[in-house]
């Protein structure tokens, strides 16, 4: 049995810290959505979190998420794909996730749009950006964004609604701040350049160790796992 009281206390603590960070930045706390990243977490723990008022959950594996959504069919949480998406899983992802945070090229976006249209789904999409220029990292480079957003404006099923960032891992959350601020500036520049603001409404950034800094810099979606569910088993 999950320790529901402890889970509830950790959720409340994270929500309070999000609200405090929002108020420090003169933002409305209601403008920030908490995505509880539940990868490796068993379905009954997700159920307990849902019953404690948490509606959004993030997974990084398509197959694992489908199994959990079936186990939780009586609860109907909102499922977010936060991990890298392989092109051959696009069909299943479009069918099962309401929000996909990790689209980083045009062919993948177009494949998702076709799959979503065929399945009668309208998932929300975030475009993952790589601001650190790490050769191994997922994410579109800023100069690659314009063609992606041009393709997004032609999509009929998926709805592109913002940018996602996974900054380089740093110990001090304040060292992530420049990356969060850079994503916000990039968003502002794209809007100033004429890209439809509704396609840039959201910034998905901030994890357990740095979500408060991300909220101070404009995050509207924070992806928090460990601070809610505890340490994951080493993979
Ligand atoms: C695992 C993961 C998270 C959550 O990480 P925590 O440090 O446990 O909060 C957030 N975003 C992505 C993309 C992840 O893979």
PDB file of C-alpha atoms and ligand atoms in Angstrom:
ATOM      1  CA  UNK A   1       0.000   0.000   0.000  1.00  0.00           C
ATOM      2  CA  UNK A   2       1.354   3.446  -0.864  1.00  0.00           C
ATOM      3  CA  UNK A   3       1.944   5.790   2.085  1.00  0.00           C
ATOM      4  CA  UNK A   4      -0.822   8.171   1.104  1.00  0.00           C
ATOM      5  CA  UNK A   5      -0.251  10.666   3.911  1.00  0.00           C
ATOM      6  CA  UNK A   6       3.442  11.085   3.053  1.00  0.00           C
ATOM      7  CA  UNK A   7       2.655  11.395  -0.652  1.00  0.00           C
ATOM      8  CA  UNK A   8       0.012  14.013   0.053  1.00  0.00           C
ATOM      9  CA  UNK A   9       2.461  15.962   2.241  1.00  0.00           C
ATOM     10  CA  UNK A  10       5.134  15.973  -0.494  1.00  0.00           C
ATOM     11  CA  UNK A  11       2.608  17.069  -3.119  1.00  0.00           C
ATOM     12  CA  UNK A  12       1.387  19.867  -0.865  1.00  0.00           C
ATOM     13  CA  UNK A  13       4.977  20.944  -0.215  1.00  0.00           C
ATOM     14  CA  UNK A  14       5.818  21.088  -3.940  1.00  0.00           C
ATOM     15  CA  UNK A  15       2.606  22.999  -4.698  1.00  0.00           C
ATOM     16  CA  UNK A  16       3.332  25.485  -1.913  1.00  0.00           C
ATOM     17  CA  UNK A  17       6.893  26.031  -3.179  1.00  0.00           C
ATOM     18  CA  UNK A  18       5.572  26.611  -6.712  1.00  0.00           C
ATOM     19  CA  UNK A  19       3.075  29.164  -5.374  1.00  0.00           C
ATOM     20  CA  UNK A  20       5.752  30.924  -3.286  1.00  0.00           C
ATOM     21  CA  UNK A  21       8.104  31.138  -6.288  1.00  0.00           C
ATOM     22  CA  UNK A  22       5.273  32.492  -8.442  1.00  0.00           C
ATOM     23  CA  UNK A  23       4.445  35.173  -5.893  1.00  0.00           C
ATOM     24  CA  UNK A  24       8.129  36.186  -5.644  1.00  0.00           C
ATOM     25  CA  UNK A  25       8.060  36.691  -9.416  1.00  0.00           C
ATOM     26  CA  UNK A  26       4.694  38.517  -9.283  1.00  0.00           C
ATOM     27  CA  UNK A  27       3.038  35.723 -11.249  1.00  0.00           C
ATOM     28  CA  UNK A  28      -0.337  34.097 -10.722  1.00  0.00           C
ATOM     29  CA  UNK A  29       0.301  30.686  -9.091  1.00  0.00           C
ATOM     30  CA  UNK A  30      -2.690  29.321 -11.040  1.00  0.00           C
ATOM     31  CA  UNK A  31      -0.771  29.897 -14.299  1.00  0.00           C
ATOM     32  CA  UNK A  32       1.659  27.073 -13.446  1.00  0.00           C
ATOM     33  CA  UNK A  33       0.739  23.423 -13.961  1.00  0.00           C
ATOM     34  CA  UNK A  34       2.522  20.734 -11.964  1.00  0.00           C
ATOM     35  CA  UNK A  35       3.341  17.610 -13.966  1.00  0.00           C
ATOM     36  CA  UNK A  36       4.154  14.773 -11.549  1.00  0.00           C
ATOM     37  CA  UNK A  37       6.809  12.708 -13.342  1.00  0.00           C
ATOM     38  CA  UNK A  38       5.821   9.147 -12.499  1.00  0.00           C
ATOM     39  CA  UNK A  39       8.287   7.110 -14.579  1.00  0.00           C
ATOM     40  CA  UNK A  40       9.108   3.853 -12.691  1.00  0.00           C
ATOM     41  CA  UNK A  41       6.357   4.663 -10.144  1.00  0.00           C
ATOM     42  CA  UNK A  42       3.734   1.889  -9.818  1.00  0.00           C
ATOM     43  CA  UNK A  43       0.165   2.544 -10.925  1.00  0.00           C
ATOM     44  CA  UNK A  44      -1.261   2.300  -7.389  1.00  0.00           C
ATOM     45  CA  UNK A  45       0.994   5.138  -6.228  1.00  0.00           C
ATOM     46  CA  UNK A  46      -0.130   7.248  -9.192  1.00  0.00           C
ATOM     47  CA  UNK A  47      -3.709   6.451  -8.228  1.00  0.00           C
ATOM     48  CA  UNK A  48      -3.046   7.685  -4.672  1.00  0.00           C
ATOM     49  CA  UNK A  49      -1.502  10.898  -6.046  1.00  0.00           C
ATOM     50  CA  UNK A  50      -4.488  11.395  -8.337  1.00  0.00           C
ATOM     51  CA  UNK A  51      -6.835  10.928  -5.391  1.00  0.00           C
ATOM     52  CA  UNK A  52      -4.785  13.548  -3.538  1.00  0.00           C
ATOM     53  CA  UNK A  53      -5.697  16.029  -6.277  1.00  0.00           C
ATOM     54  CA  UNK A  54      -2.820  15.624  -8.733  1.00  0.00           C
ATOM     55  CA  UNK A  55      -4.209  15.341 -12.258  1.00  0.00           C
ATOM     56  CA  UNK A  56      -1.169  15.576 -14.561  1.00  0.00           C
ATOM     57  CA  UNK A  57       1.452  12.808 -14.810  1.00  0.00           C
ATOM     58  CA  UNK A  58       4.613  12.602 -16.912  1.00  0.00           C
ATOM     59  CA  UNK A  59       6.167   9.439 -18.317  1.00  0.00           C
ATOM     60  CA  UNK A  60       9.209   8.880 -20.483  1.00  0.00           C
ATOM     61  CA  UNK A  61       8.377   5.519 -22.042  1.00  0.00           C
ATOM     62  CA  UNK A  62       5.387   5.078 -24.317  1.00  0.00           C
ATOM     63  CA  UNK A  63       4.786   1.421 -23.441  1.00  0.00           C
ATOM     64  CA  UNK A  64       5.049   1.980 -19.678  1.00  0.00           C
ATOM     65  CA  UNK A  65       2.607   4.871 -19.902  1.00  0.00           C
ATOM     66  CA  UNK A  66       0.056   2.861 -21.878  1.00  0.00           C
ATOM     67  CA  UNK A  67       0.119   0.087 -19.264  1.00  0.00           C
ATOM     68  CA  UNK A  68      -0.428   2.629 -16.490  1.00  0.00           C
ATOM     69  CA  UNK A  69      -3.207   4.441 -18.309  1.00  0.00           C
ATOM     70  CA  UNK A  70      -4.974   1.093 -18.670  1.00  0.00           C
ATOM     71  CA  UNK A  71      -4.482   0.363 -14.956  1.00  0.00           C
ATOM     72  CA  UNK A  72      -5.924   3.817 -14.192  1.00  0.00           C
ATOM     73  CA  UNK A  73      -8.733   3.794 -16.744  1.00  0.00           C
ATOM     74  CA  UNK A  74     -11.213   4.532 -13.924  1.00  0.00           C
ATOM     75  CA  UNK A  75      -9.371   7.750 -12.988  1.00  0.00           C
ATOM     76  CA  UNK A  76      -8.461   9.362 -16.334  1.00  0.00           C
ATOM     77  CA  UNK A  77      -5.477  11.536 -15.434  1.00  0.00           C
ATOM     78  CA  UNK A  78      -3.816  13.726 -18.055  1.00  0.00           C
ATOM     79  CA  UNK A  79      -0.746  11.947 -19.441  1.00  0.00           C
ATOM     80  CA  UNK A  80       2.348  13.849 -20.553  1.00  0.00           C
ATOM     81  CA  UNK A  81       5.220  12.331 -22.509  1.00  0.00           C
ATOM     82  CA  UNK A  82       8.352  14.060 -21.196  1.00  0.00           C
ATOM     83  CA  UNK A  83      11.042  11.709 -22.530  1.00  0.00           C
ATOM     84  CA  UNK A  84      12.591  11.354 -25.947  1.00  0.00           C
ATOM     85  CA  UNK A  85      10.156  10.073 -28.581  1.00  0.00           C
ATOM     86  CA  UNK A  86      11.365   7.660 -31.248  1.00  0.00           C
ATOM     87  CA  UNK A  87       9.738   8.174 -34.594  1.00  0.00           C
ATOM     88  CA  UNK A  88       8.463   4.571 -34.729  1.00  0.00           C
ATOM     89  CA  UNK A  89       6.468   5.190 -31.513  1.00  0.00           C
ATOM     90  CA  UNK A  90       4.807   8.371 -32.808  1.00  0.00           C
ATOM     91  CA  UNK A  91       1.514   6.642 -33.618  1.00  0.00           C
ATOM     92  CA  UNK A  92       1.059   5.197 -30.158  1.00  0.00           C
ATOM     93  CA  UNK A  93       2.215   8.426 -28.525  1.00  0.00           C
ATOM     94  CA  UNK A  94      -0.337  10.485 -30.467  1.00  0.00           C
ATOM     95  CA  UNK A  95      -3.061   8.121 -29.355  1.00  0.00           C
ATOM     96  CA  UNK A  96      -2.219   7.893 -25.662  1.00  0.00           C
ATOM     97  CA  UNK A  97      -0.737  11.197 -24.498  1.00  0.00           C
ATOM     98  CA  UNK A  98      -2.640  14.457 -24.116  1.00  0.00           C
ATOM     99  CA  UNK A  99       0.618  16.455 -24.000  1.00  0.00           C
ATOM    100  CA  UNK A 100       3.930  15.593 -25.704  1.00  0.00           C
ATOM    101  CA  UNK A 101       6.900  17.654 -24.471  1.00  0.00           C
ATOM    102  CA  UNK A 102       9.708  16.270 -26.605  1.00  0.00           C
ATOM    103  CA  UNK A 103       9.171  17.036 -30.298  1.00  0.00           C
ATOM    104  CA  UNK A 104      12.380  18.327 -31.824  1.00  0.00           C
ATOM    105  CA  UNK A 105      12.074  18.012 -35.582  1.00  0.00           C
ATOM    106  CA  UNK A 106       9.618  18.589 -38.364  1.00  0.00           C
ATOM    107  CA  UNK A 107       9.237  14.998 -39.632  1.00  0.00           C
ATOM    108  CA  UNK A 108       8.322  13.846 -36.114  1.00  0.00           C
ATOM    109  CA  UNK A 109       5.789  16.674 -35.767  1.00  0.00           C
ATOM    110  CA  UNK A 110       4.202  15.801 -39.105  1.00  0.00           C
ATOM    111  CA  UNK A 111       4.094  12.116 -38.239  1.00  0.00           C
ATOM    112  CA  UNK A 112       2.374  12.899 -34.926  1.00  0.00           C
ATOM    113  CA  UNK A 113      -0.121  15.131 -36.695  1.00  0.00           C
ATOM    114  CA  UNK A 114      -1.036  12.419 -39.194  1.00  0.00           C
ATOM    115  CA  UNK A 115      -1.323   9.795 -36.439  1.00  0.00           C
ATOM    116  CA  UNK A 116      -3.401  12.085 -34.212  1.00  0.00           C
ATOM    117  CA  UNK A 117      -5.739  12.923 -37.088  1.00  0.00           C
ATOM    118  CA  UNK A 118      -6.189   9.219 -37.874  1.00  0.00           C
ATOM    119  CA  UNK A 119      -6.915   8.456 -34.203  1.00  0.00           C
ATOM    120  CA  UNK A 120      -9.259  11.423 -33.773  1.00  0.00           C
ATOM    121  CA  UNK A 121      -6.958  12.932 -31.112  1.00  0.00           C
ATOM    122  CA  UNK A 122      -5.763  16.503 -30.571  1.00  0.00           C
ATOM    123  CA  UNK A 123      -2.659  16.291 -28.377  1.00  0.00           C
ATOM    124  CA  UNK A 124      -0.794  19.403 -27.274  1.00  0.00           C
ATOM    125  CA  UNK A 125       2.842  19.554 -28.366  1.00  0.00           C
ATOM    126  CA  UNK A 126       5.866  21.322 -26.938  1.00  0.00           C
ATOM    127  CA  UNK A 127       8.984  21.794 -29.023  1.00  0.00           C
ATOM    128  CA  UNK A 128      12.081  20.701 -27.117  1.00  0.00           C
ATOM    129  CA  UNK A 129      14.963  23.141 -27.474  1.00  0.00           C
ATOM    130  CA  UNK A 130      18.671  22.515 -26.921  1.00  0.00           C
ATOM    131  CA  UNK A 131      20.284  25.729 -25.673  1.00  0.00           C
ATOM    132  CA  UNK A 132      23.535  24.182 -24.489  1.00  0.00           C
ATOM    133  CA  UNK A 133      24.669  22.860 -27.856  1.00  0.00           C
ATOM    134  CA  UNK A 134      25.452  19.464 -26.384  1.00  0.00           C
ATOM    135  CA  UNK A 135      26.023  17.096 -29.305  1.00  0.00           C
ATOM    136  CA  UNK A 136      24.438  14.144 -27.524  1.00  0.00           C
ATOM    137  CA  UNK A 137      21.329  15.971 -26.360  1.00  0.00           C
ATOM    138  CA  UNK A 138      17.867  15.911 -27.834  1.00  0.00           C
ATOM    139  CA  UNK A 139      16.266  19.181 -28.793  1.00  0.00           C
ATOM    140  CA  UNK A 140      16.103  21.539 -31.755  1.00  0.00           C
ATOM    141  CA  UNK A 141      18.679  24.308 -32.024  1.00  0.00           C
ATOM    142  CA  UNK A 142      17.148  27.795 -31.873  1.00  0.00           C
ATOM    143  CA  UNK A 143      17.915  28.364 -35.568  1.00  0.00           C
ATOM    144  CA  UNK A 144      15.973  25.210 -36.447  1.00  0.00           C
ATOM    145  CA  UNK A 145      12.746  26.424 -34.840  1.00  0.00           C
ATOM    146  CA  UNK A 146      11.281  28.534 -37.617  1.00  0.00           C
ATOM    147  CA  UNK A 147      10.638  25.634 -40.055  1.00  0.00           C
ATOM    148  CA  UNK A 148       9.199  23.587 -37.194  1.00  0.00           C
ATOM    149  CA  UNK A 149       6.750  26.369 -36.322  1.00  0.00           C
ATOM    150  CA  UNK A 150       5.887  26.880 -39.986  1.00  0.00           C
ATOM    151  CA  UNK A 151       4.992  23.201 -40.164  1.00  0.00           C
ATOM    152  CA  UNK A 152       3.097  23.551 -36.872  1.00  0.00           C
ATOM    153  CA  UNK A 153       0.864  26.233 -38.343  1.00  0.00           C
ATOM    154  CA  UNK A 154      -0.175  23.713 -41.030  1.00  0.00           C
ATOM    155  CA  UNK A 155      -0.959  20.905 -38.553  1.00  0.00           C
ATOM    156  CA  UNK A 156      -4.621  20.020 -38.289  1.00  0.00           C
ATOM    157  CA  UNK A 157      -4.755  17.631 -35.319  1.00  0.00           C
ATOM    158  CA  UNK A 158      -1.844  18.389 -32.989  1.00  0.00           C
ATOM    159  CA  UNK A 159      -1.707  21.782 -31.318  1.00  0.00           C
ATOM    160  CA  UNK A 160       1.779  23.181 -30.783  1.00  0.00           C
ATOM    161  CA  UNK A 161       1.621  25.305 -27.637  1.00  0.00           C
ATOM    162  CA  UNK A 162       5.149  26.086 -26.449  1.00  0.00           C
ATOM    163  CA  UNK A 163       8.762  25.189 -25.771  1.00  0.00           C
ATOM    164  CA  UNK A 164      10.416  22.621 -23.509  1.00  0.00           C
ATOM    165  CA  UNK A 165      13.895  22.704 -22.012  1.00  0.00           C
ATOM    166  CA  UNK A 166      16.076  20.115 -20.317  1.00  0.00           C
ATOM    167  CA  UNK A 167      19.153  22.138 -19.318  1.00  0.00           C
ATOM    168  CA  UNK A 168      22.541  20.570 -18.557  1.00  0.00           C
ATOM    169  CA  UNK A 169      22.611  18.975 -15.095  1.00  0.00           C
ATOM    170  CA  UNK A 170      24.104  21.356 -12.509  1.00  0.00           C
ATOM    171  CA  UNK A 171      24.284  21.092  -8.708  1.00  0.00           C
ATOM    172  CA  UNK A 172      23.327  24.653  -7.916  1.00  0.00           C
ATOM    173  CA  UNK A 173      19.837  25.446  -9.277  1.00  0.00           C
ATOM    174  CA  UNK A 174      20.895  29.048  -9.799  1.00  0.00           C
ATOM    175  CA  UNK A 175      23.317  27.851 -12.474  1.00  0.00           C
ATOM    176  CA  UNK A 176      20.274  26.671 -14.457  1.00  0.00           C
ATOM    177  CA  UNK A 177      18.693  30.137 -14.246  1.00  0.00           C
ATOM    178  CA  UNK A 178      20.438  31.546 -17.361  1.00  0.00           C
ATOM    179  CA  UNK A 179      19.073  28.633 -19.414  1.00  0.00           C
ATOM    180  CA  UNK A 180      15.524  29.195 -18.167  1.00  0.00           C
ATOM    181  CA  UNK A 181      15.801  32.928 -18.854  1.00  0.00           C
ATOM    182  CA  UNK A 182      17.218  32.174 -22.316  1.00  0.00           C
ATOM    183  CA  UNK A 183      14.236  29.950 -23.162  1.00  0.00           C
ATOM    184  CA  UNK A 184      11.861  32.732 -22.129  1.00  0.00           C
ATOM    185  CA  UNK A 185      13.827  35.281 -24.213  1.00  0.00           C
ATOM    186  CA  UNK A 186      13.795  32.902 -27.174  1.00  0.00           C
ATOM    187  CA  UNK A 187      10.014  32.573 -26.862  1.00  0.00           C
ATOM    188  CA  UNK A 188       9.641  36.369 -26.735  1.00  0.00           C
ATOM    189  CA  UNK A 189      11.829  36.751 -29.821  1.00  0.00           C
ATOM    190  CA  UNK A 190       9.844  34.175 -31.792  1.00  0.00           C
ATOM    191  CA  UNK A 191       6.597  35.982 -30.939  1.00  0.00           C
ATOM    192  CA  UNK A 192       8.180  39.308 -31.933  1.00  0.00           C
ATOM    193  CA  UNK A 193       9.227  37.659 -35.218  1.00  0.00           C
ATOM    194  CA  UNK A 194       5.586  36.934 -36.000  1.00  0.00           C
ATOM    195  CA  UNK A 195       5.029  33.366 -34.844  1.00  0.00           C
ATOM    196  CA  UNK A 196       1.495  32.984 -33.516  1.00  0.00           C
ATOM    197  CA  UNK A 197       1.647  33.540 -29.749  1.00  0.00           C
ATOM    198  CA  UNK A 198      -0.825  30.722 -29.109  1.00  0.00           C
ATOM    199  CA  UNK A 199       1.864  28.327 -30.368  1.00  0.00           C
ATOM    200  CA  UNK A 200       4.264  29.761 -27.762  1.00  0.00           C
ATOM    201  CA  UNK A 201       2.012  30.072 -24.729  1.00  0.00           C
ATOM    202  CA  UNK A 202       3.845  27.539 -22.564  1.00  0.00           C
ATOM    203  CA  UNK A 203       7.344  27.003 -21.205  1.00  0.00           C
ATOM    204  CA  UNK A 204       7.984  23.487 -19.856  1.00  0.00           C
ATOM    205  CA  UNK A 205      11.038  23.787 -17.638  1.00  0.00           C
ATOM    206  CA  UNK A 206      12.152  22.945 -14.105  1.00  0.00           C
ATOM    207  CA  UNK A 207      12.574  19.606 -12.306  1.00  0.00           C
ATOM    208  CA  UNK A 208      12.845  18.577  -8.641  1.00  0.00           C
ATOM    209  CA  UNK A 209      16.078  20.428  -7.892  1.00  0.00           C
ATOM    210  CA  UNK A 210      15.348  23.636  -9.793  1.00  0.00           C
ATOM    211  CA  UNK A 211      11.592  24.098 -10.326  1.00  0.00           C
ATOM    212  CA  UNK A 212      11.408  27.186  -8.117  1.00  0.00           C
ATOM    213  CA  UNK A 213      14.052  28.950 -10.202  1.00  0.00           C
ATOM    214  CA  UNK A 214      12.202  27.863 -13.364  1.00  0.00           C
ATOM    215  CA  UNK A 215       8.944  29.333 -12.034  1.00  0.00           C
ATOM    216  CA  UNK A 216      10.731  32.593 -11.202  1.00  0.00           C
ATOM    217  CA  UNK A 217      11.894  32.681 -14.845  1.00  0.00           C
ATOM    218  CA  UNK A 218       8.484  32.002 -16.379  1.00  0.00           C
ATOM    219  CA  UNK A 219       7.792  28.246 -16.425  1.00  0.00           C
ATOM    220  CA  UNK A 220       4.120  27.364 -16.984  1.00  0.00           C
ATOM    221  CA  UNK A 221       4.690  23.591 -16.775  1.00  0.00           C
ATOM    222  CA  UNK A 222       7.113  22.112 -14.237  1.00  0.00           C
ATOM    223  CA  UNK A 223       8.075  18.428 -14.421  1.00  0.00           C
ATOM    224  CA  UNK A 224       8.716  17.142 -10.913  1.00  0.00           C
ATOM    225  CA  UNK A 225       9.410  13.491 -10.076  1.00  0.00           C
ATOM    226  CA  UNK A 226      11.775  12.802  -7.176  1.00  0.00           C
ATOM    227  CA  UNK A 227      10.458  15.589  -4.914  1.00  0.00           C
ATOM    228  CA  UNK A 228       7.011  13.963  -5.082  1.00  0.00           C
ATOM    229  CA  UNK A 229       7.632  10.231  -5.366  1.00  0.00           C
ATOM    230  CA  UNK A 230      11.125   9.881  -3.822  1.00  0.00           C
ATOM    231  CA  UNK A 231      14.297   8.559  -5.421  1.00  0.00           C
ATOM    232  CA  UNK A 232      13.867   6.277  -8.414  1.00  0.00           C
ATOM    233  CA  UNK A 233      15.699   2.962  -8.569  1.00  0.00           C
ATOM    234  CA  UNK A 234      19.003   3.388 -10.447  1.00  0.00           C
ATOM    235  CA  UNK A 235      18.424   2.333 -14.054  1.00  0.00           C
TER     236      UNK A 235
HETATM  237  C1  LIG B   1      12.735  12.288 -15.061  1.00  0.00           C
HETATM  238  C2  LIG B   1      12.442  13.587 -15.715  1.00  0.00           C
HETATM  239  C3  LIG B   1      11.965  14.681 -14.969  1.00  0.00           C
HETATM  240  C4  LIG B   1      11.798  14.647 -13.452  1.00  0.00           C
HETATM  241  O1  LIG B   1      13.034  14.606 -12.821  1.00  0.00           O
HETATM  242  P1  LIG B   1      13.166  14.767 -11.229  1.00  0.00           P
HETATM  243  O2  LIG B   1      14.559  15.213 -11.044  1.00  0.00           O
HETATM  244  O3  LIG B   1      12.919  13.411 -10.653  1.00  0.00           O
HETATM  245  O4  LIG B   1      12.178  15.758 -10.789  1.00  0.00           O
HETATM  246  C5  LIG B   1      11.653  15.845 -15.651  1.00  0.00           C
HETATM  247  N1  LIG B   1      11.802  15.944 -16.990  1.00  0.00           N
HETATM  248  C6  LIG B   1      12.255  14.926 -17.740  1.00  0.00           C
HETATM  249  C7  LIG B   1      12.384  15.111 -19.207  1.00  0.00           C
HETATM  250  C8  LIG B   1      12.589  13.715 -17.123  1.00  0.00           C
HETATM  251  O5  LIG B   1      13.051  12.710 -17.877  1.00  0.00           O
END
